[in-house]
Every structure is written in structure tokens, then in C-alpha cells.
Amino acid sequence: MSGGGYAAQNGAGGSYTNGPSQNPVGVYSSNQGLMAPPLTGFMNSLTTKGPPPPGPNPYITGRHQPSPVAPPPSSWSGVAPPPSSYSQHPQPGVTPPPVAPPPSSYSQHPQPGVMPPPVAPPPSSYSQHPQPGVTPPPVAPPPSSYSQHPQPGVMPPPVAPPPSSYSQHPQPGVTPPPVAPPPSSYSQHPQPGVMPPPVAPPPSSWSGITQAPVAPPPSSWSGVTPTPVAPPPRSWSGVTSTPVAPPPVGNHTGPGPYSTGTRLPPVFQNTMQPPAALQQGLYQAQPGQMIRPPAYHSPSAPALYTQVQPSGSAAQLSPSLAAMSLQSQTPEALRVVNLLQERNILPSGAVTPPTPCLPQDLQKINCCPEVFRCTLTSIPQTQALLNKAKLPLGLLLHPFKDLSQLPVVTSSNIVRCRSCRTYINPFVTFVDARRWKCNLCHRVNDVPEEFMYNPVSRSYGAPHKRPEVQNATIEFIAPSEYMLRPPQPAVYLFVLDVSHNAVETGYLDVVCQSLLENLDSLPGDSRTKIGFITFDSTIHFYNLQEGLSQPQMLIVSDIDDVFLPSPDSLLVNLSECKELVQDLLTGLPQMFSSTMETQSGLGPALQAGFKLLSPTGGRISVFQTQLPTVGIGALKPREEPGQKAHAKEVQHLNPATDFYKKLALDCSGHHVAVDLFLLSAQYCDLSSLGCISRYSAGSVYYYPSYHRQRSPAQTERFQRDLKRYLTRKIGFEAVMRIRCTKGLSIHTFHGNFFVRSTDLLSLANVNPDAGFAVQMSIEENLLDLQAVSFQAALLYTSSKGERRIRVHTLCLPVVNSLSDIFAGADVQAITALLASMAVDRSVTASLGDARDALINAAIDSLSSYRSSVLSVQQPGLLAPACLRLLPLYILALLKHRAFRTSASTRLDERVFSMFQLKSQPLPFLMLTVHPGLYRADDLSDEGALNVSERTIPQPRALQLSVEKLSRDAAFLMDCGTVLYLWIGRNCNPVFLTQVLGVESYAAVPLNMDQLPELDTAESSRIRALIDWLRERRPFHPVLHVIRDESPLKAEFLQYLIEDLSESALSYYEFLLHLQQQICK
Amino acid sequence: MEAAVFILSLVDCCALIFLSVYFIITLSDLECDYINARACCSKLNKWVIPEMIGQALATVLMLVSMHWFVFLLNLPVASWNVYRYVKVPLGNMGVYDPTEIHNRGQLKSHMKEAMIKLGFHLLCFFIYLYSMILALIND
């Protein structure tokens, strides 16, 4: 019993994880403490640990950023109070009643977290509490201290005086509380944290839910609650108020709770426990049902709450959990949709990811789906079940996404599981005040002394209130154990192609201009280094050493054995040598303006770059405009022009040489990432060149047919992308480890990186625009688990030279029925994962295979749904509502540039699309797969979005079919990297004049790339919409205004994927095909 | 003569057994994260050709000494080795590619393959041993 109570205090973690079995552990320790004189275990832990850590100091969470967590940050800084109280503890502790102090501290914990509002100034309140509390429990000081422990969370067993209130409890608990239950610590914690008025909201985390069925008890409870319960809570509140104050002995003794006047001695709680257990269950159930009297609300309430919960009905409830969750979702997600009949299946707004069926309080802190998404938000219990569902299981990550709010914690000791090294996270379970159970490997770990102090609330003893346990996404400033070497400075090397072809395109001006403009905003600190290499058939280095009057060019013509002419002065400190760098950038475009050299020795130039950067690590940005022709790494054109790309015939998706891959691995080993900008009109063998970025965790940019004069829209896009590229955040020498609950394992990785070991990705650089995907498999059955967790921990060096760890944790429920799995399917994530898998398939097997696999994925999952979930067989192509978009998305993938079979797709473009499918974050990827089509000539402010004082119209997304286009309207299509504004022949003249500024349809220019800034409502609306669309992505989509005669019209029509095209089915035909296959 | 053939095969077989064990150990090191993928693959790729040669040698020996049963036993393994080597895509760094080995369960299938080979070589070892003793006695 005591154990349970104890746990209650601590347990922030999910009780669900804890089986009943867990209790024992908790119990022991607590019992010892209570019953006998300070028992070894308990005492030791306290005393030995020695003086508590200087409370606040270690954790300086607040400081870096506005941590969401820290409402009371102010207190933070003002560390003083807590420490003092703290120090006191030890003192008393020394003497026989050593424990005493700590307990007090414990009690405090809950409070701080629990209720900010209720408690008055700590000190004052504190004193008050004691008074009331004191009276009842006369117990000797030392013991008292013990008892206190119990109060808060624990419950000292023995004490006799079961006051009237006591009896009441039993009543509610009517049911024989058989097992003391495991400390459903989980549920408890949440409550305090979650809701000031403890009961009302469904704080009931797991246990709460489960219990629900138990309904009857709750009611009884409610009756009970008002009177008896209230008191105890009070005690709590008393505790809470105390927060900082050095808990005088008196406190301990006094079971604060009783202050309310109820007679219940702290003991009471203990005694109760057995029943309590039952009650707890009830309790949780109650939350929803009953409204507590005000008295209850008082801080004390939470306390009670916690106690009860421990009883851990959780165990019993758990089984029913799945069912419950199912019920809640069934209506919408599993609604049967006959795709052949329902034509309008696009949602009116954005497609939203499903919400995992977790208790509300858990879900509230769960990782944001933009960062961490799973294809199945309900994880199947066994691999067999997963195979039956025929849906891919995998995660999509965007770990370094730019976040508006990110709690940052500075700590000398980052709490991690001792066996699996998982970072402590909101989904762990606190077994008791001093121990937590890892949610990944289930090992029970000690809570380090420092962790007992909560810097946010400046209280001691509530580890579950710490930011690490309250945020699923958190960043740590890593101490020196996380460094193999001192953090590297930001180092940037630019490798520029200056052959004739390159100069011809005019890209040098743009790059040099952008660099000049953004030189000051390159991420970095005073140590930032920069260097330049240019190459054609020779390699040119630039000596920028301080003291030179102008940059000095060093030419190495021996490209077979590249060496660095003056290793020390080629990479220079940016701030010290800024003038020379600026000189160079100004002069560079002219330097080669008359070059006649047509060869390109990219391989040797990359080797030189690698040699230059290998001692420090950093980023190489390569600009290449043609196929490398000389030196190592030279490639031959492999594309046969005009080749009819039949499904089985697309070749050369594989690299032609392993040179770039090997070099990339060398780079990766030395923390050098290579970003490739390919600006080329001809075939460049991106599948070979791309390896250099792919395995060194770089990014690839491709501007087909780039020419500065001939394609101004491309130039604008290049400029904008470059600006973003130069100024975006960057992390150096990074590694990312993806851990998952025991039983799950990672099967395949997708993205740009090198997989160093089974779960460790080596990322030489990490950038905020990179997405990753992993496929999972279930190796061991997850039979006795309620939920599983995934944790991605990204360790990187910031551009300021700080070593940081960003940790994301996602928790998902485990289910055992197919219908639950289908109900939790995330169609966008599934599509993205299937796309990545199909890319792999087309490289290892063939494009035809990949296309077949995509179609089969749709057939298999829908037929599995039909045969296993649907009880009533109806005619038609049936899909659950949550998967109704799957056939559409699959068809869109089949018509995507990466997988389509039309002859017009050039090999490089196809390969680039494949790279993008594997390395883009989900939202951007979905745009390229399934573009958005909006009617643009009747935008209104109805339902518009207001963002920072701008009104952004939100038109409804239309199906991508010609039938939706109308000659008297205009339509905007958003394809991710390009926007089309299609003007119908009979378009409203008002629109033409007010938005395009032209008189008639015929006057619309054939190549219009931007909208004039007219001072009309229509114009400002559509520009607001376009700007908004552009802002939300890290690249710059070009706008093309097109009409029937425009050359780009064919391209526009290709995006209308629901229509029949030269080599692919229309959507309806595709559905018929699926239906035929399914009913076979 | 007969005995000499089997003694040679026996030695060859021992070498192959050691090689299989080495493959298994290295792969399991990778599985347990003791070495990184790159080191593991470069270690293993070095031994792919020796393994191929060793297996081919045993096969050829059986062919020339006209032990058809043992020859047919060895042939599939030898051809599998060659097939595997020839089928390596251009861009890969050998049979064991560090960028692929953690994907699509490749590590597991490599492991399985090494285990099967070990079993096969052990079987061959006893066949050779038996045949050798038989040959020596007959002499």
C-alpha cells in the first residue's frame, strides 16, 4: 500500500506501464521507511546522496529560450529559497529521523506543480498548514516525518485511527480492493499537473479510461468525496504551499492534510489503501462524472487523488482500454466509404493526422505530429497482425524542424535509462519517489538527487514536474561527456564550377551576390571559418590569409593527386578576413568570364574540399553545372535521349560508380556534409552525383535548365533558396539515435545520412529542412503493453559551438484488433512511407516493380479491410474513412515524376524527385504528390485565416480533375515547388483587370511570373494567399500565370492526376481496377 | 592420389569453416554495435573473393577426381558465390555495402547465409574426412 501511495506522488509516468507487479518495489521502500525507524534503504538513499544538489543551479532551463514549461520561471532564477530549504533536510536527516526532511520536500512537490493558484505565498501558507496538521498526528517528530511521506503520496500503513472519513472511503470503494495495485502513479501525476481542480477533467490518464466501465463506484465516490476526502487534500495544499520553506520538523509531523478539520490522521490514508485501490479506479472514473465541491478543489484534493490512484486499478482496466478507445474513434475513422460512389472525398481543409487513442493528458504532451509521425497511430500487438493489416509500419521524422517553442534544459547530469540510454521523457513511470521505470526497456532506474529538484517550480521532490517529464520535445545543453572533441566551429566551404558552361549560365553572379548579402547572417560565432575552391579541369584555391592585400589564387593542375597548396590559409576566420572574402566574391564572377575551359573535374575538387575540411568538419556547398568529365569520379552520359520510358525499361537509376559514395562515407566519418546544387540543362547523372550528398547527410537542389537571363523565374527561385540555405539553422557533427520500445525494431531507413549502427544515424550536418523515415517491424509480441514509445535523440553542435541534444518522444497505444489498426491509420504518412519504399524498390529492382508494389499496397490493405473488418459485405470499393484518400494518393504517386512512365520525364528529374521523396518532410512531400487546387477568382474572407494582422483567404481544395476547371474562372494550383495560376478563356474581366492588371484574356502575357501589386481587394487577397503558401515552406515556389496557349499548360495538366493521361489510368478507372483485384 | 585430393579438400574446407565463423563473428559484432558498418563491410568484402576461390577449388577438385555426388553438393554453393559477386550493383562498394547493410533486413540475411554456409562446410568437412580415411585404408 504504502508503495502505491508513494508512487502516486512521484509517478509522472504512465501507470499503465506498471503492472500490478510493480507495486512491490515501491512498497518496500516506503514500508521500510514507515514502519521502522528509518530504514536502511530509504534512509540511505537520502542520506548518502548527501547534500542535495544546489537546487536550481544545475538546471537552468529557463534561460535559453522561453520554455513553455516554465510558467514560474522567475522563481527559477531566484534560486535562493529552495536551496536553503534543501540544505536543512540533510541536517535533520542525519539524526535518527533522517528521513523527515525529504518527505517534507516531497509533499511540496505535488503542490507546486499542482496548483499554482490555490496556494498563497509559500512560507505563510506553509506555517498555517502545519498547525492544523500538527494536532491530529501527535506522533513523535521523526516518525512524523515518515508519516508525512505517506501523506503526500505514500501512505503509512499502520496508523490506527481510522476516522469517520475513513469509513467513507471504503464505501465508495465498496468493491473489495483486492490488489493494492500498482502504483498507478501515472494517473496520479497527471492529475495534479493537469488540472488544478483535480477531478473534473478527465485527468484519468490510462487508468482513468479503463476504469470508466466501473461506473458505479465512481458515483459512490462522489458522494463520499465531499466530506472525507477533502481534508486530506488540504494537507496537501498545505504541503504545497510550503514549497520552498525549510520544512520544520513540525511539518512533517503534522499531517498537513488534516488541517481541514477532518480528523483523519495521515495514517488514515494508509489504512485505507486497500480499499483505496478500488476507489482509485473509481476515482479516476469519477473525474469525468463528478464535480467536486469547492472544498475538494482545494489543493488538497489533488493529494487525495494521487493516493487513491495508486491502487492501480490500472491493471484491471487496461484490457478494456483498447475497446474504449476504439469506441471513441469508430464513428469517423472507420466509417465505411464506397469510393466508387463518393466523388468528393477531399476534406474541406487540410488533411489532419489522426490523434492517437491515448488518454487526454498523455496525448496533450505527446510529440507534435509535425515532428514525429507514425503511419499507424495504433500499433498492432504482433507482427502477424501487422502483416494481416497490410499497412506499412513506420515513422516519419522532422527532428530539426524550426520550432517556435522549445524548452531547453541545462544540466550536468542528463537523466537516462542505465541500460538502454533512453532519455527520461513524459512517458516513463515513476515507481516511487526515487525510481522511474524506463518506457522503452522497462528497467527501473534511480532518480538522481538533482532531478528531485524542479527548477521550474523551484520545488523539491516532484521529479515528474520537471520539464523533461512534461515535454515530449526538449533540448538539453550537453555536458562534456557528450563530446569526443571540443565542439567544432562552423566551417563553410564553397566549391564552385567555373567551366565555360557554368559561366554561361550566369549562376556565379547570383551565388556571389547572395553570399555577399548574407555573409553576416551565416550561422556561426567568432570562430566561423570560410573557404572557396573553384574548379574546371584544374582546381583553384584561394589564399585569404589576413594581411594579404587581395585574395591570392593558387592553381593545382595535377588533378590525379590532389594536394593542398597552403593548408593553413585556405580556410580563414570569417570575421577576421571578411574584407578579403568580400573582395573575392566581388571579383569572382569576372575572373572567369572569358574562360574557354569546358572540362569539369568535380571529383578531384571534392577530394580537395574533403582534405581541407577533414580536420574540423563542416559543410561543403558544391555548385555544379555539367557532367564531371575529367579526373577521378568522371562520368559518362547514360541517358539515351528520346528513350521511351516504359515501366520496365527505366535504367540507370543506380549510381554508375562508387566513388561518390565512398567519398561521402569518408566525409561523413569526418563530419563533413556535402550539399549539391545542380544547375544544368543537360544530363548530369544525378543518381551518381547525388550519392555525395545522400550519404553525407547533405541536401540536393536541382534547377534544370537554369539560365540567368533565359529563366528569370528560376533565378528568383535560386536566389530565394540560396538565401534560405545560407541563413537557416545548422547543426554540425550530429548523430541521431532512434530508440523504440523493446519488441520493435527498425527495419529500413530512408533519408540522407549514413546508418552507422542498427539505430544510429550519422549526420555530418543536420538542417531544419531534412526529413527522415524509418520502417519498423515487430520482433517480439507486445502482448502485455498498453503503449509503446519511440524516441529520437539528435545530438549536434550548434553553430555557436554548443553541444546540444534534441529529444523527441512519441507514445502510441498498442491494439490487438484489425479494426483498431485501421482506425488509427494515417493516410499521409502511409503514402510517404510507401513512396520511400517504392524508391528503394525501383533502384534495387525496377520501376515496374515499384509501381506494382504501390498498386498492391492499395489492393492489399483495402482487401484486408474488406475481409477482416467489414462484417457486412456490400458491393463497391469500400474503404474506412481514414483511408479513403489512399487510392487517390497511390494514383498520384504513380503519376508523380519519380514513378510515372511517360517519355517526357528526364532521368535527372526523375532521380531528383526520388531524392526528394526520401528526404523531404511530410507536408512538403505531400504537396508534390498531391497538389492543391483552388478556385482563385472568387476568394472571399469567409473562413479566412488571420495571421499577424493579415487576412488569408482559405479556399476549398478541389479535386485535381479538368472537370473542376471552368472556362469562366481562374484556378490556383500549388504543386510544392511551383504554383500555377490558370486563367480560363472566359474569365471574369474584373479578375483580369483587378488582379492581373490586363484588359482582356488575350492580353495575358504567355510567360507571366508574378502578379502585379494592384491596390484592389481581389489582388491583395490572392497575393496574401500566395505569400502565405510560400512562407510556409523552406523553398521558394515560382508562380506561373498560364492560359490555354502557354507552353507550360501541358505541365499544368499533368498535375491533374484524376484524369486519364497518355500512360496512366484516370482515378475512376483506377478504382475499378482496384475493385476488380480486390473482389477476385 | 585419392587420399591427396581429400586431404587438400579437407584443408580447404577448414579454411572455409574459419572464414564462415569469421563472417558470423564480424556480422554479430555489427549487430551488437561493437564496430561500425563501414569497418565491418570493408573487413568482409576483403574475404569475399578468397571465399569464392576456396569454394571453387573444392568444387573443381571434386570434378577432376570425378566424385560426382560431392561435386553436385558443392556446385550450388559455388555458383551462388559467383552470382552474388557478379550481381553487385555498380554503385555498391562490394557484396557487403555499408550504406545498405542496415536496410531491409540485409544484416539478418547475411547472417543467415553465413550460418547456412557454416553448416554446409561442416557437413563437407565430415564427408571429406570420411572419404579421406576410406581412401587411406584402401591404399
Short mmCIF file of C-alpha atoms in Angstrom, two decimals, chain A residues 325-336 823 881-882:
data_model
loop_
_atom_site.label_atom_id
_atom_site.label_comp_id
_atom_site.label_asym_id
_atom_site.label_seq_id
_atom_site.Cartn_x
_atom_site.Cartn_y
_atom_site.Cartn_z
CA SER A 325 -10.54 3.82 -27.40
CA LEU A 326 -11.98 2.06 -30.30
CA GLN A 327 -15.42 3.17 -29.49
CA SER A 328 -14.41 6.69 -29.38
CA GLN A 329 -12.88 6.58 -32.80
CA THR A 330 -15.05 4.24 -34.64
CA PRO A 331 -17.60 6.62 -35.86
CA GLU A 332 -15.49 8.74 -38.08
CA ALA A 333 -12.27 6.96 -38.87
CA LEU A 334 -13.92 3.66 -39.60
CA ARG A 335 -17.00 4.94 -41.33
CA VAL A 336 -17.33 2.89 -44.46
CA ALA A 823 -8.96 3.32 -37.33
CA ALA A 881 -12.93 6.90 -43.90
CA CYS A 882 -9.40 7.34 -42.64
#
